[in-house]
mmCIF file of C-alpha atoms in Angstrom:
data_model
loop_
_atom_site.group_PDB
_atom_site.id
_atom_site.type_symbol
_atom_site.label_atom_id
_atom_site.label_comp_id
_atom_site.label_asym_id
_atom_site.label_seq_id
_atom_site.Cartn_x
_atom_site.Cartn_y
_atom_site.Cartn_z
ATOM 1 C CA ALA A 1 0.000 0.000 0.000
ATOM 2 C CA GLN A 2 1.104 3.506 -0.688
ATOM 3 C CA SER A 3 1.981 5.852 2.138
ATOM 4 C CA VAL A 4 3.713 9.150 2.678
ATOM 5 C CA THR A 5 5.580 10.387 5.735
ATOM 6 C CA GLN A 6 6.451 14.019 6.206
ATOM 7 C CA LEU A 7 9.040 14.571 8.911
ATOM 8 C CA GLY A 8 8.211 17.582 11.016
ATOM 9 C CA SER A 9 4.711 18.976 11.312
ATOM 10 C CA HIS A 10 6.138 22.480 11.827
ATOM 11 C CA VAL A 11 9.267 24.000 10.323
ATOM 12 C CA SER A 12 10.415 27.532 11.047
ATOM 13 C CA VAL A 13 13.076 29.357 9.051
ATOM 14 C CA SER A 14 14.328 32.906 8.800
ATOM 15 C CA GLU A 15 13.702 34.961 5.715
ATOM 16 C CA GLY A 16 16.520 34.267 3.238
ATOM 17 C CA ALA A 17 17.392 30.907 4.771
ATOM 18 C CA LEU A 18 17.237 27.522 3.082
ATOM 19 C CA VAL A 19 13.906 25.746 3.173
ATOM 20 C CA LEU A 20 14.004 21.939 3.469
ATOM 21 C CA LEU A 21 10.785 19.968 3.881
ATOM 22 C CA ARG A 22 11.180 16.220 4.111
ATOM 23 C CA CYS A 23 9.040 13.550 2.488
ATOM 24 C CA ASN A 24 9.476 9.797 2.370
ATOM 25 C CA TYR A 25 7.152 7.508 0.493
ATOM 26 C CA SER A 26 6.260 3.882 0.268
ATOM 27 C CA SER A 27 5.041 2.417 -3.001
ATOM 28 C CA SER A 28 5.019 -1.027 -4.546
ATOM 29 C CA VAL A 29 5.419 0.348 -8.070
ATOM 30 C CA PRO A 30 7.285 3.341 -9.499
ATOM 31 C CA PRO A 31 5.333 6.227 -8.053
ATOM 32 C CA TYR A 32 4.204 9.612 -9.163
ATOM 33 C CA LEU A 33 5.103 12.154 -6.482
ATOM 34 C CA PHE A 34 3.705 15.607 -5.866
ATOM 35 C CA TRP A 35 4.169 18.605 -3.608
ATOM 36 C CA TYR A 36 1.134 20.798 -3.041
ATOM 37 C CA VAL A 37 0.913 24.047 -1.075
ATOM 38 C CA GLN A 38 -2.111 25.277 0.852
ATOM 39 C CA TYR A 39 -2.380 28.914 1.864
ATOM 40 C CA PRO A 40 -4.800 29.804 4.663
ATOM 41 C CA ASN A 41 -8.443 29.421 3.684
ATOM 42 C CA GLN A 42 -7.571 28.251 0.202
ATOM 43 C CA GLY A 43 -7.454 25.037 -1.771
ATOM 44 C CA LEU A 44 -4.312 23.168 -2.697
ATOM 45 C CA GLN A 45 -2.019 24.340 -5.467
ATOM 46 C CA LEU A 46 0.528 22.154 -7.224
ATOM 47 C CA LEU A 47 4.153 23.170 -6.651
ATOM 48 C CA LEU A 48 5.786 20.397 -8.644
ATOM 49 C CA LYS A 49 5.504 16.746 -9.613
ATOM 50 C CA TYR A 50 7.761 13.806 -10.402
ATOM 51 C CA THR A 51 6.634 11.469 -13.151
ATOM 52 C CA SER A 52 9.951 9.683 -13.919
ATOM 53 C CA ALA A 53 11.203 12.113 -16.583
ATOM 54 C CA ALA A 54 13.948 13.636 -14.413
ATOM 55 C CA THR A 55 14.972 13.071 -10.819
ATOM 56 C CA LEU A 56 15.446 16.782 -10.076
ATOM 57 C CA VAL A 57 12.160 18.548 -10.533
ATOM 58 C CA LYS A 58 11.763 22.319 -10.624
ATOM 59 C CA GLY A 59 8.480 23.867 -9.639
ATOM 60 C CA ILE A 60 6.859 27.212 -9.171
ATOM 61 C CA ASN A 61 8.025 29.976 -6.819
ATOM 62 C CA GLY A 62 11.641 28.753 -6.808
ATOM 63 C CA PHE A 63 10.948 25.360 -5.241
ATOM 64 C CA GLU A 64 12.544 22.136 -6.373
ATOM 65 C CA ALA A 65 12.581 18.517 -5.248
ATOM 66 C CA GLU A 66 14.833 15.564 -5.884
ATOM 67 C CA PHE A 67 13.570 12.017 -6.288
ATOM 68 C CA LYS A 68 15.913 9.535 -4.630
ATOM 69 C CA LYS A 69 14.766 5.990 -5.195
ATOM 70 C CA SER A 70 17.404 4.425 -2.929
ATOM 71 C CA GLU A 71 16.204 6.586 -0.044
ATOM 72 C CA THR A 72 12.515 6.547 -1.063
ATOM 73 C CA SER A 73 12.575 10.299 -0.573
ATOM 74 C CA PHE A 74 11.268 13.366 -2.346
ATOM 75 C CA HIS A 75 12.395 16.314 -0.236
ATOM 76 C CA LEU A 76 11.332 19.854 -1.145
ATOM 77 C CA THR A 77 13.860 22.684 -1.079
ATOM 78 C CA LYS A 78 14.107 26.382 -1.778
ATOM 79 C CA PRO A 79 17.417 28.226 -1.480
ATOM 80 C CA SER A 80 16.036 31.415 0.051
ATOM 81 C CA ALA A 81 12.767 31.670 1.960
ATOM 82 C CA HIS A 82 10.381 34.569 1.470
ATOM 83 C CA MET A 83 7.686 35.678 3.892
ATOM 84 C CA SER A 84 5.124 34.736 1.257
ATOM 85 C CA ASP A 85 6.239 31.079 1.478
ATOM 86 C CA ALA A 86 4.513 30.691 4.852
ATOM 87 C CA ALA A 87 1.874 28.037 4.249
ATOM 88 C CA GLU A 88 1.173 24.336 4.705
ATOM 89 C CA TYR A 89 2.944 21.953 2.378
ATOM 90 C CA PHE A 90 1.741 18.479 1.460
ATOM 91 C CA CYS A 91 3.653 15.667 -0.156
ATOM 92 C CA ALA A 92 1.521 13.139 -2.035
ATOM 93 C CA VAL A 93 1.984 9.876 -3.905
ATOM 94 C CA SER A 94 -0.050 8.343 -6.672
ATOM 95 C CA GLU A 95 0.183 5.076 -8.552
ATOM 96 C CA GLY A 96 -0.888 4.879 -12.174
ATOM 97 C CA ASN A 97 -2.735 1.631 -11.622
ATOM 98 C CA GLN A 98 -4.815 3.219 -8.846
ATOM 99 C CA GLY A 99 -6.532 5.718 -11.104
ATOM 100 C CA GLY A 100 -4.799 8.801 -9.867
ATOM 101 C CA LYS A 101 -6.011 9.039 -6.294
ATOM 102 C CA LEU A 102 -3.580 10.996 -4.173
ATOM 103 C CA ILE A 103 -2.310 9.707 -0.842
ATOM 104 C CA PHE A 104 -1.163 12.668 1.207
ATOM 105 C CA GLY A 105 1.285 13.073 4.031
ATOM 106 C CA GLN A 106 0.201 14.809 7.200
ATOM 107 C CA GLY A 107 1.507 18.155 6.033
ATOM 108 C CA THR A 108 4.256 20.500 7.199
ATOM 109 C CA GLU A 109 3.458 24.016 8.276
ATOM 110 C CA LEU A 110 6.208 26.389 7.234
ATOM 111 C CA SER A 111 6.717 29.606 9.200
ATOM 112 C CA VAL A 112 9.072 32.307 7.929
ATOM 113 C CA LYS A 113 10.508 34.756 10.440
ATOM 114 C CA PRO A 114 11.582 38.245 9.371
ATOM 115 C CA ASP B 1 -8.176 30.523 -9.424
ATOM 116 C CA SER B 2 -7.996 26.810 -10.286
ATOM 117 C CA GLY B 3 -11.154 26.809 -12.374
ATOM 118 C CA VAL B 4 -12.835 24.330 -10.019
ATOM 119 C CA THR B 5 -15.856 25.691 -8.201
ATOM 120 C CA GLN B 6 -17.441 24.341 -5.045
ATOM 121 C CA THR B 7 -20.661 25.346 -3.359
ATOM 122 C CA PRO B 8 -21.497 26.206 -0.700
ATOM 123 C CA LYS B 9 -18.361 27.646 0.853
ATOM 124 C CA HIS B 10 -19.606 27.099 4.384
ATOM 125 C CA LEU B 11 -22.284 24.799 5.724
ATOM 126 C CA ILE B 12 -23.487 24.573 9.304
ATOM 127 C CA THR B 13 -25.948 21.869 10.193
ATOM 128 C CA ALA B 14 -27.036 19.590 13.008
ATOM 129 C CA THR B 15 -26.301 15.968 13.793
ATOM 130 C CA GLY B 16 -28.523 13.539 11.949
ATOM 131 C CA GLN B 17 -29.077 15.856 9.009
ATOM 132 C CA ARG B 18 -28.225 15.357 5.333
ATOM 133 C CA VAL B 19 -26.290 17.768 3.125
ATOM 134 C CA THR B 20 -25.184 17.952 -0.483
ATOM 135 C CA LEU B 21 -21.900 19.460 -1.593
ATOM 136 C CA ARG B 22 -21.511 20.486 -5.201
ATOM 137 C CA CYS B 23 -18.466 20.631 -7.453
ATOM 138 C CA SER B 24 -17.985 21.893 -10.992
ATOM 139 C CA PRO B 25 -14.717 20.740 -12.572
ATOM 140 C CA ARG B 26 -12.484 22.755 -14.855
ATOM 141 C CA SER B 27 -13.735 23.040 -18.396
ATOM 142 C CA GLY B 28 -12.760 19.895 -20.283
ATOM 143 C CA ASP B 29 -11.794 17.820 -17.240
ATOM 144 C CA LEU B 30 -13.542 14.469 -17.078
ATOM 145 C CA SER B 31 -12.233 13.299 -13.706
ATOM 146 C CA VAL B 32 -13.507 14.490 -10.346
ATOM 147 C CA TYR B 33 -11.983 13.510 -7.017
ATOM 148 C CA TRP B 34 -13.338 14.195 -3.535
ATOM 149 C CA TYR B 35 -11.105 14.580 -0.480
ATOM 150 C CA GLN B 36 -11.805 15.233 3.181
ATOM 151 C CA GLN B 37 -9.445 17.338 5.310
ATOM 152 C CA SER B 38 -9.776 17.126 9.078
ATOM 153 C CA LEU B 39 -7.450 17.884 11.960
ATOM 154 C CA ASP B 40 -7.235 14.286 13.147
ATOM 155 C CA GLN B 41 -7.233 12.422 9.816
ATOM 156 C CA GLY B 42 -5.458 14.913 7.577
ATOM 157 C CA LEU B 43 -6.231 14.872 3.848
ATOM 158 C CA GLN B 44 -7.985 11.670 2.823
ATOM 159 C CA PHE B 45 -9.166 10.498 -0.570
ATOM 160 C CA LEU B 46 -12.870 9.687 -0.645
ATOM 161 C CA ILE B 47 -13.921 8.832 -4.195
ATOM 162 C CA HIS B 48 -13.061 9.309 -7.885
ATOM 163 C CA TYR B 49 -15.424 9.655 -10.825
ATOM 164 C CA TYR B 50 -14.488 9.660 -14.478
ATOM 165 C CA ASN B 51 -17.006 10.754 -17.077
ATOM 166 C CA GLY B 52 -19.931 9.714 -14.920
ATOM 167 C CA GLU B 53 -18.564 6.405 -13.693
ATOM 168 C CA GLU B 54 -17.130 5.610 -10.306
ATOM 169 C CA ARG B 55 -13.478 4.664 -10.668
ATOM 170 C CA ALA B 56 -12.106 4.299 -7.171
ATOM 171 C CA LYS B 57 -13.214 4.482 -3.575
ATOM 172 C CA GLY B 58 -11.145 5.387 -0.581
ATOM 173 C CA ASN B 59 -12.069 5.731 3.067
ATOM 174 C CA ILE B 60 -15.602 6.821 2.315
ATOM 175 C CA LEU B 61 -18.259 6.013 4.889
ATOM 176 C CA GLU B 62 -21.416 4.187 3.856
ATOM 177 C CA ARG B 63 -23.368 7.272 4.954
ATOM 178 C CA PHE B 64 -21.613 9.198 2.189
ATOM 179 C CA SER B 65 -22.322 8.864 -1.511
ATOM 180 C CA ALA B 66 -21.385 10.721 -4.638
ATOM 181 C CA GLN B 67 -22.297 10.948 -8.278
ATOM 182 C CA GLN B 68 -21.151 12.689 -11.417
ATOM 183 C CA PHE B 69 -23.768 14.008 -13.785
ATOM 184 C CA PRO B 70 -23.765 14.147 -17.608
ATOM 185 C CA ASP B 71 -22.644 17.787 -17.494
ATOM 186 C CA LEU B 72 -19.679 16.495 -15.410
ATOM 187 C CA HIS B 73 -20.509 18.329 -12.217
ATOM 188 C CA SER B 74 -20.397 16.163 -9.131
ATOM 189 C CA GLU B 75 -22.244 16.045 -5.853
ATOM 190 C CA LEU B 76 -21.169 14.541 -2.555
ATOM 191 C CA ASN B 77 -24.059 13.565 -0.312
ATOM 192 C CA LEU B 78 -23.463 13.190 3.413
ATOM 193 C CA SER B 79 -26.261 11.761 5.523
ATOM 194 C CA SER B 80 -26.939 10.976 9.194
ATOM 195 C CA LEU B 81 -24.282 13.512 10.003
ATOM 196 C CA GLU B 82 -22.139 13.127 13.107
ATOM 197 C CA LEU B 83 -19.936 15.620 14.909
ATOM 198 C CA GLY B 84 -16.886 13.856 13.498
ATOM 199 C CA ASP B 85 -17.960 14.648 9.944
ATOM 200 C CA SER B 86 -17.031 18.277 10.510
ATOM 201 C CA ALA B 87 -14.226 18.907 8.044
ATOM 202 C CA LEU B 88 -13.149 20.695 4.921
ATOM 203 C CA TYR B 89 -14.272 18.831 1.796
ATOM 204 C CA PHE B 90 -12.300 19.400 -1.374
ATOM 205 C CA CYS B 91 -13.127 18.563 -4.911
ATOM 206 C CA ALA B 92 -10.371 18.262 -7.512
ATOM 207 C CA SER B 93 -10.489 17.697 -11.242
ATOM 208 C CA SER B 94 -8.052 16.471 -13.858
ATOM 209 C CA GLY B 95 -8.012 15.648 -17.531
ATOM 210 C CA TYR B 96 -7.016 12.028 -16.787
ATOM 211 C CA ARG B 97 -4.659 11.981 -19.756
ATOM 212 C CA ASP B 98 -1.927 10.392 -17.658
ATOM 213 C CA PRO B 99 -3.658 8.412 -14.904
ATOM 214 C CA GLY B 100 -1.586 8.817 -11.796
ATOM 215 C CA GLY B 101 0.590 11.589 -13.178
ATOM 216 C CA ASP B 102 -2.003 14.228 -13.949
ATOM 217 C CA GLU B 103 -2.077 17.408 -11.942
ATOM 218 C CA GLN B 104 -5.252 17.625 -9.929
ATOM 219 C CA PHE B 105 -6.740 21.103 -9.691
ATOM 220 C CA PHE B 106 -8.377 21.731 -6.338
ATOM 221 C CA GLY B 107 -11.407 23.809 -5.580
ATOM 222 C CA PRO B 108 -11.556 26.176 -2.587
ATOM 223 C CA GLY B 109 -13.391 23.596 -0.483
ATOM 224 C CA THR B 110 -16.616 23.452 1.491
ATOM 225 C CA ARG B 111 -16.247 23.797 5.234
ATOM 226 C CA LEU B 112 -18.837 21.625 6.965
ATOM 227 C CA THR B 113 -19.608 22.192 10.618
ATOM 228 C CA VAL B 114 -21.885 19.707 12.356
ATOM 229 C CA LEU B 115 -23.315 20.943 15.673
#
């Protein structure tokens, strides 16, 4: 069965500092992996996705993630945090033979201090 | 704006009641997914419809049902409501061109409060 674990329910960084949000997955077949962001009182917005084309995936707003099969990880990074990055971030996994349903991690709330 | 609309935005009702949540997918998207977001369970997949047919079910209670109509809008029906059903319910749509790999576009959600 698919599952996703996000390490750290809350992460706090200073403005300009590196952002690192951790995600590990479990999947019996090559997975599709996603990072979504949720701003307060809004729906989820896709940041980036991995679909086996390239292991380093670049997304919107300067975020990127690297797929590491040996570590079953898909960590999200951004070199320099902005105040506007404060939000909740969700890692999700999908398997093609499951029709596209997303299995989400518990989420990581990112705070950015001035 | 994702192009997915959900109504109503907020819903307050009492235990034992029945409610209907509505979702209109993005123009051209044939797939509709429903998710529930609660503090204790997080984001959970409920059900997936493609072009009017049910494709997959997740942790959806028997008191809940859904359907997708010929115009592709979808409704999620919740009955015999309990306090624990209070949550944010999201609808998402996709074109289903790459099952599994498609981006799902999420609506703004319906916040259900059961008193």
